[in-house]
Amino acid sequence: MSDLFAHDEPLNIAPDACLFKGFLSDEDTVLLADIVAITAISPFRHMVTPGGYPMSAAMSSCGAQGWISDAKGYRYTAIDPLTGNRWPAMPDLFVSLAQNAAERAGFHRFIPDSCLINCYVPGAGMSLHQDRDEPDRRQPIVSFSLGLPVQFQFGGMQRHDPLKTFALEHGDVLVWGGRSRLNYHAVRPVKNGVHPLAGARRFNLTFRCTR
């Protein structure tokens, strides 16, 4: 289990937003095995935006609520529309690590009930957007990175605000909330490469509270 004090001090990237380098380094193999187990139940799929465009990252979810996108819009559901069953349970390790990171970032009593799992292959990315589908935006977003590195862009509350660009690498955790909770952010296309544990993929686990 990651010790709250076992890692270097976080890098502050914006008000109430910080990056923990290598926070997951002791548990990466277990986390990757859990992703395999979850997606054996609820497989990765390429969702479609409300405008009809397929997303380049493949997605799945675990927890009480899963995030989906289709012609009806972006939303959370208790049922995986692909399988017709409830999403797989969120592993205890996922919850404890997300809570530890949130606590270190100054967000107390964070209890995620949804984990969106993104799988990026080389060339896949995510355009500039806000995470605004959650009703209680006092709760932060906690984001895990595993596998290939990526250039992440973090802006302000307006789409045209300047963007900061920095690398997210295997084992990093990014937490943002409070004054930065609705900041725009994007994932630049993943570059070609092979990670020794994850292969030619980047996994991103994004924890949210949907209550």
PDB file of C-alpha atoms in Angstrom, residues 21-200:
ATOM      1  CA  LYS A  21       5.137  11.641  -9.602  1.00  0.00           C
ATOM      2  CA  GLY A  22       5.494   7.853  -9.284  1.00  0.00           C
ATOM      3  CA  PHE A  23       2.742   7.588  -6.671  1.00  0.00           C
ATOM      4  CA  LEU A  24       1.630   4.179  -8.016  1.00  0.00           C
ATOM      5  CA  SER A  25       5.080   2.665  -8.508  1.00  0.00           C
ATOM      6  CA  ASP A  26       4.690   0.044  -5.767  1.00  0.00           C
ATOM      7  CA  GLU A  27       1.296  -1.213  -6.957  1.00  0.00           C
ATOM      8  CA  ASP A  28       1.499  -0.923 -10.741  1.00  0.00           C
ATOM      9  CA  THR A  29       1.466  -4.655 -11.491  1.00  0.00           C
ATOM     10  CA  VAL A  30      -1.582  -5.226  -9.279  1.00  0.00           C
ATOM     11  CA  LEU A  31      -3.405  -2.283 -10.812  1.00  0.00           C
ATOM     12  CA  LEU A  32      -2.746  -3.561 -14.331  1.00  0.00           C
ATOM     13  CA  ALA A  33      -3.961  -7.043 -13.358  1.00  0.00           C
ATOM     14  CA  ASP A  34      -7.133  -5.495 -11.935  1.00  0.00           C
ATOM     15  CA  ILE A  35      -7.735  -3.637 -15.216  1.00  0.00           C
ATOM     16  CA  VAL A  36      -7.475  -6.957 -17.088  1.00  0.00           C
ATOM     17  CA  ALA A  37      -9.982  -8.569 -14.700  1.00  0.00           C
ATOM     18  CA  ILE A  38     -12.437  -5.649 -14.926  1.00  0.00           C
ATOM     19  CA  THR A  39     -12.363  -5.482 -18.711  1.00  0.00           C
ATOM     20  CA  ALA A  40     -12.874  -9.232 -18.990  1.00  0.00           C
ATOM     21  CA  ILE A  41     -16.316  -8.499 -17.490  1.00  0.00           C
ATOM     22  CA  SER A  42     -17.019  -5.108 -19.083  1.00  0.00           C
ATOM     23  CA  PRO A  43     -14.861  -4.967 -22.218  1.00  0.00           C
ATOM     24  CA  PHE A  44     -13.240  -1.871 -23.630  1.00  0.00           C
ATOM     25  CA  ARG A  45     -15.296  -0.175 -26.328  1.00  0.00           C
ATOM     26  CA  HIS A  46     -15.048   2.992 -28.428  1.00  0.00           C
ATOM     27  CA  MET A  47     -17.938   5.198 -27.399  1.00  0.00           C
ATOM     28  CA  VAL A  48     -19.503   7.780 -29.682  1.00  0.00           C
ATOM     29  CA  THR A  49     -19.978  11.443 -28.830  1.00  0.00           C
ATOM     30  CA  PRO A  50     -23.482  12.952 -28.933  1.00  0.00           C
ATOM     31  CA  GLY A  51     -22.439  14.458 -32.274  1.00  0.00           C
ATOM     32  CA  GLY A  52     -21.744  10.997 -33.703  1.00  0.00           C
ATOM     33  CA  TYR A  53     -17.929  10.970 -33.594  1.00  0.00           C
ATOM     34  CA  PRO A  54     -16.152   7.852 -32.267  1.00  0.00           C
ATOM     35  CA  MET A  55     -13.693   8.467 -29.435  1.00  0.00           C
ATOM     36  CA  SER A  56     -10.114   7.387 -30.123  1.00  0.00           C
ATOM     37  CA  ALA A  57      -9.602   6.032 -26.595  1.00  0.00           C
ATOM     38  CA  ALA A  58     -11.358   2.778 -25.715  1.00  0.00           C
ATOM     39  CA  MET A  59     -13.277   2.897 -22.438  1.00  0.00           C
ATOM     40  CA  SER A  60     -14.751   0.825 -19.654  1.00  0.00           C
ATOM     41  CA  SER A  61     -15.747   1.526 -16.044  1.00  0.00           C
ATOM     42  CA  CYS A  62     -15.979   0.024 -12.611  1.00  0.00           C
ATOM     43  CA  GLY A  63     -17.824   1.020  -9.460  1.00  0.00           C
ATOM     44  CA  ALA A  64     -21.466   1.756  -8.720  1.00  0.00           C
ATOM     45  CA  GLN A  65     -21.698   4.135 -11.689  1.00  0.00           C
ATOM     46  CA  GLY A  66     -20.064   4.051 -15.107  1.00  0.00           C
ATOM     47  CA  TRP A  67     -19.607   6.950 -17.504  1.00  0.00           C
ATOM     48  CA  ILE A  68     -21.046   6.553 -21.006  1.00  0.00           C
ATOM     49  CA  SER A  69     -21.512   8.627 -24.132  1.00  0.00           C
ATOM     50  CA  ASP A  70     -23.961   8.114 -26.986  1.00  0.00           C
ATOM     51  CA  ALA A  71     -26.501  10.051 -29.052  1.00  0.00           C
ATOM     52  CA  LYS A  72     -28.422  10.858 -25.847  1.00  0.00           C
ATOM     53  CA  GLY A  73     -25.441  12.633 -24.300  1.00  0.00           C
ATOM     54  CA  TYR A  74     -22.817  12.167 -21.610  1.00  0.00           C
ATOM     55  CA  ARG A  75     -23.991  10.616 -18.350  1.00  0.00           C
ATOM     56  CA  TYR A  76     -23.476   8.030 -15.617  1.00  0.00           C
ATOM     57  CA  THR A  77     -25.387   4.770 -15.443  1.00  0.00           C
ATOM     58  CA  ALA A  78     -25.470   1.853 -13.006  1.00  0.00           C
ATOM     59  CA  ILE A  79     -25.773  -0.628 -15.900  1.00  0.00           C
ATOM     60  CA  ASP A  80     -23.166  -1.283 -18.572  1.00  0.00           C
ATOM     61  CA  PRO A  81     -25.117  -0.878 -21.829  1.00  0.00           C
ATOM     62  CA  LEU A  82     -22.772  -3.294 -23.595  1.00  0.00           C
ATOM     63  CA  THR A  83     -23.393  -6.233 -21.234  1.00  0.00           C
ATOM     64  CA  GLY A  84     -26.730  -5.326 -19.669  1.00  0.00           C
ATOM     65  CA  ASN A  85     -25.227  -5.992 -16.228  1.00  0.00           C
ATOM     66  CA  ARG A  86     -23.929  -3.801 -13.436  1.00  0.00           C
ATOM     67  CA  TRP A  87     -20.414  -2.518 -13.847  1.00  0.00           C
ATOM     68  CA  PRO A  88     -17.726  -4.545 -12.053  1.00  0.00           C
ATOM     69  CA  ALA A  89     -17.045  -3.584  -8.466  1.00  0.00           C
ATOM     70  CA  MET A  90     -14.244  -1.108  -7.863  1.00  0.00           C
ATOM     71  CA  PRO A  91     -11.232  -2.914  -6.347  1.00  0.00           C
ATOM     72  CA  ASP A  92     -10.320  -1.903  -2.811  1.00  0.00           C
ATOM     73  CA  LEU A  93      -6.823  -0.933  -3.958  1.00  0.00           C
ATOM     74  CA  PHE A  94      -8.276   1.519  -6.486  1.00  0.00           C
ATOM     75  CA  VAL A  95     -10.328   3.187  -3.749  1.00  0.00           C
ATOM     76  CA  SER A  96      -7.557   3.381  -1.160  1.00  0.00           C
ATOM     77  CA  LEU A  97      -4.974   4.812  -3.552  1.00  0.00           C
ATOM     78  CA  ALA A  98      -7.429   7.385  -4.921  1.00  0.00           C
ATOM     79  CA  GLN A  99      -8.388   8.431  -1.402  1.00  0.00           C
ATOM     80  CA  ASN A 100      -4.735   8.664  -0.336  1.00  0.00           C
ATOM     81  CA  ALA A 101      -3.901  10.904  -3.288  1.00  0.00           C
ATOM     82  CA  ALA A 102      -6.973  13.082  -2.703  1.00  0.00           C
ATOM     83  CA  GLU A 103      -6.083  13.415   0.974  1.00  0.00           C
ATOM     84  CA  ARG A 104      -2.542  14.490   0.183  1.00  0.00           C
ATOM     85  CA  ALA A 105      -3.927  17.051  -2.244  1.00  0.00           C
ATOM     86  CA  GLY A 106      -6.114  18.527   0.497  1.00  0.00           C
ATOM     87  CA  PHE A 107      -9.433  16.894  -0.403  1.00  0.00           C
ATOM     88  CA  HIS A 108     -10.707  15.014   2.609  1.00  0.00           C
ATOM     89  CA  ARG A 109     -13.352  12.276   2.780  1.00  0.00           C
ATOM     90  CA  PHE A 110     -13.236  11.612  -0.960  1.00  0.00           C
ATOM     91  CA  ILE A 111     -15.291   8.458  -1.647  1.00  0.00           C
ATOM     92  CA  PRO A 112     -15.287   7.676  -5.379  1.00  0.00           C
ATOM     93  CA  ASP A 113     -18.175   5.639  -6.717  1.00  0.00           C
ATOM     94  CA  SER A 114     -17.060   5.665 -10.362  1.00  0.00           C
ATOM     95  CA  CYS A 115     -13.796   4.850 -12.109  1.00  0.00           C
ATOM     96  CA  LEU A 116     -13.607   5.497 -15.839  1.00  0.00           C
ATOM     97  CA  ILE A 117     -10.861   3.390 -17.444  1.00  0.00           C
ATOM     98  CA  ASN A 118      -9.418   4.733 -20.690  1.00  0.00           C
ATOM     99  CA  CYS A 119      -7.109   2.724 -22.944  1.00  0.00           C
ATOM    100  CA  TYR A 120      -4.990   4.744 -25.377  1.00  0.00           C
ATOM    101  CA  VAL A 121      -2.940   3.211 -28.175  1.00  0.00           C
ATOM    102  CA  PRO A 122      -0.413   5.262 -30.179  1.00  0.00           C
ATOM    103  CA  GLY A 123      -2.254   8.018 -32.031  1.00  0.00           C
ATOM    104  CA  ALA A 124      -5.169   8.156 -29.568  1.00  0.00           C
ATOM    105  CA  GLY A 125      -5.831  11.268 -27.513  1.00  0.00           C
ATOM    106  CA  MET A 126      -8.628  13.355 -26.056  1.00  0.00           C
ATOM    107  CA  SER A 127      -9.650  16.850 -27.110  1.00  0.00           C
ATOM    108  CA  LEU A 128     -10.013  19.851 -24.815  1.00  0.00           C
ATOM    109  CA  HIS A 129     -12.930  19.398 -22.422  1.00  0.00           C
ATOM    110  CA  GLN A 130     -14.252  19.935 -18.898  1.00  0.00           C
ATOM    111  CA  ASP A 131     -15.393  17.216 -16.485  1.00  0.00           C
ATOM    112  CA  ARG A 132     -18.820  18.583 -15.625  1.00  0.00           C
ATOM    113  CA  ASP A 133     -21.146  15.558 -15.549  1.00  0.00           C
ATOM    114  CA  GLU A 134     -20.875  15.156 -11.767  1.00  0.00           C
ATOM    115  CA  PRO A 135     -23.547  16.839  -9.596  1.00  0.00           C
ATOM    116  CA  ASP A 136     -21.260  17.626  -6.628  1.00  0.00           C
ATOM    117  CA  ARG A 137     -18.299  19.522  -8.032  1.00  0.00           C
ATOM    118  CA  ARG A 138     -16.880  20.106  -4.580  1.00  0.00           C
ATOM    119  CA  GLN A 139     -15.373  16.636  -5.025  1.00  0.00           C
ATOM    120  CA  PRO A 140     -12.072  16.392  -6.950  1.00  0.00           C
ATOM    121  CA  ILE A 141     -11.047  14.354  -9.957  1.00  0.00           C
ATOM    122  CA  VAL A 142      -8.278  11.820  -9.280  1.00  0.00           C
ATOM    123  CA  SER A 143      -6.453  10.496 -12.349  1.00  0.00           C
ATOM    124  CA  PHE A 144      -4.004   7.556 -12.515  1.00  0.00           C
ATOM    125  CA  SER A 145      -1.543   7.057 -15.385  1.00  0.00           C
ATOM    126  CA  LEU A 146      -0.096   3.651 -16.305  1.00  0.00           C
ATOM    127  CA  GLY A 147       1.859   2.533 -19.364  1.00  0.00           C
ATOM    128  CA  LEU A 148       3.093   4.802 -22.136  1.00  0.00           C
ATOM    129  CA  PRO A 149       3.757   8.465 -21.312  1.00  0.00           C
ATOM    130  CA  VAL A 150       1.621  11.249 -22.709  1.00  0.00           C
ATOM    131  CA  GLN A 151       1.644  15.026 -22.954  1.00  0.00           C
ATOM    132  CA  PHE A 152      -1.210  16.389 -20.852  1.00  0.00           C
ATOM    133  CA  GLN A 153      -2.589  19.902 -21.257  1.00  0.00           C
ATOM    134  CA  PHE A 154      -4.230  21.811 -18.414  1.00  0.00           C
ATOM    135  CA  GLY A 155      -5.881  25.176 -18.952  1.00  0.00           C
ATOM    136  CA  GLY A 156      -8.336  27.438 -17.177  1.00  0.00           C
ATOM    137  CA  MET A 157     -12.091  27.702 -16.854  1.00  0.00           C
ATOM    138  CA  GLN A 158     -12.466  29.204 -20.320  1.00  0.00           C
ATOM    139  CA  ARG A 159     -11.701  27.232 -23.465  1.00  0.00           C
ATOM    140  CA  HIS A 160      -9.384  29.945 -24.784  1.00  0.00           C
ATOM    141  CA  ASP A 161      -7.298  30.225 -21.587  1.00  0.00           C
ATOM    142  CA  PRO A 162      -3.568  29.406 -21.952  1.00  0.00           C
ATOM    143  CA  LEU A 163      -2.600  25.743 -21.631  1.00  0.00           C
ATOM    144  CA  LYS A 164       0.180  24.270 -19.521  1.00  0.00           C
ATOM    145  CA  THR A 165       1.666  21.126 -21.070  1.00  0.00           C
ATOM    146  CA  PHE A 166       3.520  18.493 -19.053  1.00  0.00           C
ATOM    147  CA  ALA A 167       4.285  14.773 -19.183  1.00  0.00           C
ATOM    148  CA  LEU A 168       2.189  12.176 -17.402  1.00  0.00           C
ATOM    149  CA  GLU A 169       4.264   9.034 -16.951  1.00  0.00           C
ATOM    150  CA  HIS A 170       3.749   5.517 -15.650  1.00  0.00           C
ATOM    151  CA  GLY A 171       2.750   5.648 -11.978  1.00  0.00           C
ATOM    152  CA  ASP A 172       1.812   9.338 -11.861  1.00  0.00           C
ATOM    153  CA  VAL A 173      -1.345  10.600 -10.170  1.00  0.00           C
ATOM    154  CA  LEU A 174      -2.983  13.935 -10.964  1.00  0.00           C
ATOM    155  CA  VAL A 175      -5.592  15.471  -8.639  1.00  0.00           C
ATOM    156  CA  TRP A 176      -7.623  18.578  -9.390  1.00  0.00           C
ATOM    157  CA  GLY A 177     -10.619  20.167  -7.715  1.00  0.00           C
ATOM    158  CA  GLY A 178     -11.674  23.273  -5.854  1.00  0.00           C
ATOM    159  CA  ARG A 179     -10.672  26.368  -7.829  1.00  0.00           C
ATOM    160  CA  SER A 180      -9.511  24.198 -10.761  1.00  0.00           C
ATOM    161  CA  ARG A 181     -12.352  21.662 -10.745  1.00  0.00           C
ATOM    162  CA  LEU A 182     -13.827  22.887 -14.052  1.00  0.00           C
ATOM    163  CA  ASN A 183     -10.567  23.680 -15.796  1.00  0.00           C
ATOM    164  CA  TYR A 184     -10.278  22.567 -19.399  1.00  0.00           C
ATOM    165  CA  HIS A 185      -7.805  19.778 -20.108  1.00  0.00           C
ATOM    166  CA  ALA A 186      -6.725  17.552 -22.987  1.00  0.00           C
ATOM    167  CA  VAL A 187      -4.555  14.545 -23.804  1.00  0.00           C
ATOM    168  CA  ARG A 188      -2.200  14.911 -26.749  1.00  0.00           C
ATOM    169  CA  PRO A 189      -1.995  11.858 -29.074  1.00  0.00           C
ATOM    170  CA  VAL A 190       0.094   9.086 -27.539  1.00  0.00           C
ATOM    171  CA  LYS A 191       3.395   8.524 -29.306  1.00  0.00           C
ATOM    172  CA  ASN A 192       4.652   5.149 -30.514  1.00  0.00           C
ATOM    173  CA  GLY A 193       6.343   3.062 -27.871  1.00  0.00           C
ATOM    174  CA  VAL A 194       6.201  -0.085 -25.785  1.00  0.00           C
ATOM    175  CA  HIS A 195       6.009  -0.067 -22.010  1.00  0.00           C
ATOM    176  CA  PRO A 196       7.556  -3.099 -20.250  1.00  0.00           C
ATOM    177  CA  LEU A 197       4.375  -3.805 -18.258  1.00  0.00           C
ATOM    178  CA  ALA A 198       1.550  -2.305 -20.330  1.00  0.00           C
ATOM    179  CA  GLY A 199       2.829  -2.885 -23.855  1.00  0.00           C
ATOM    180  CA  ALA A 200       1.924  -0.363 -26.562  1.00  0.00           C
TER     181      ALA A 200
END
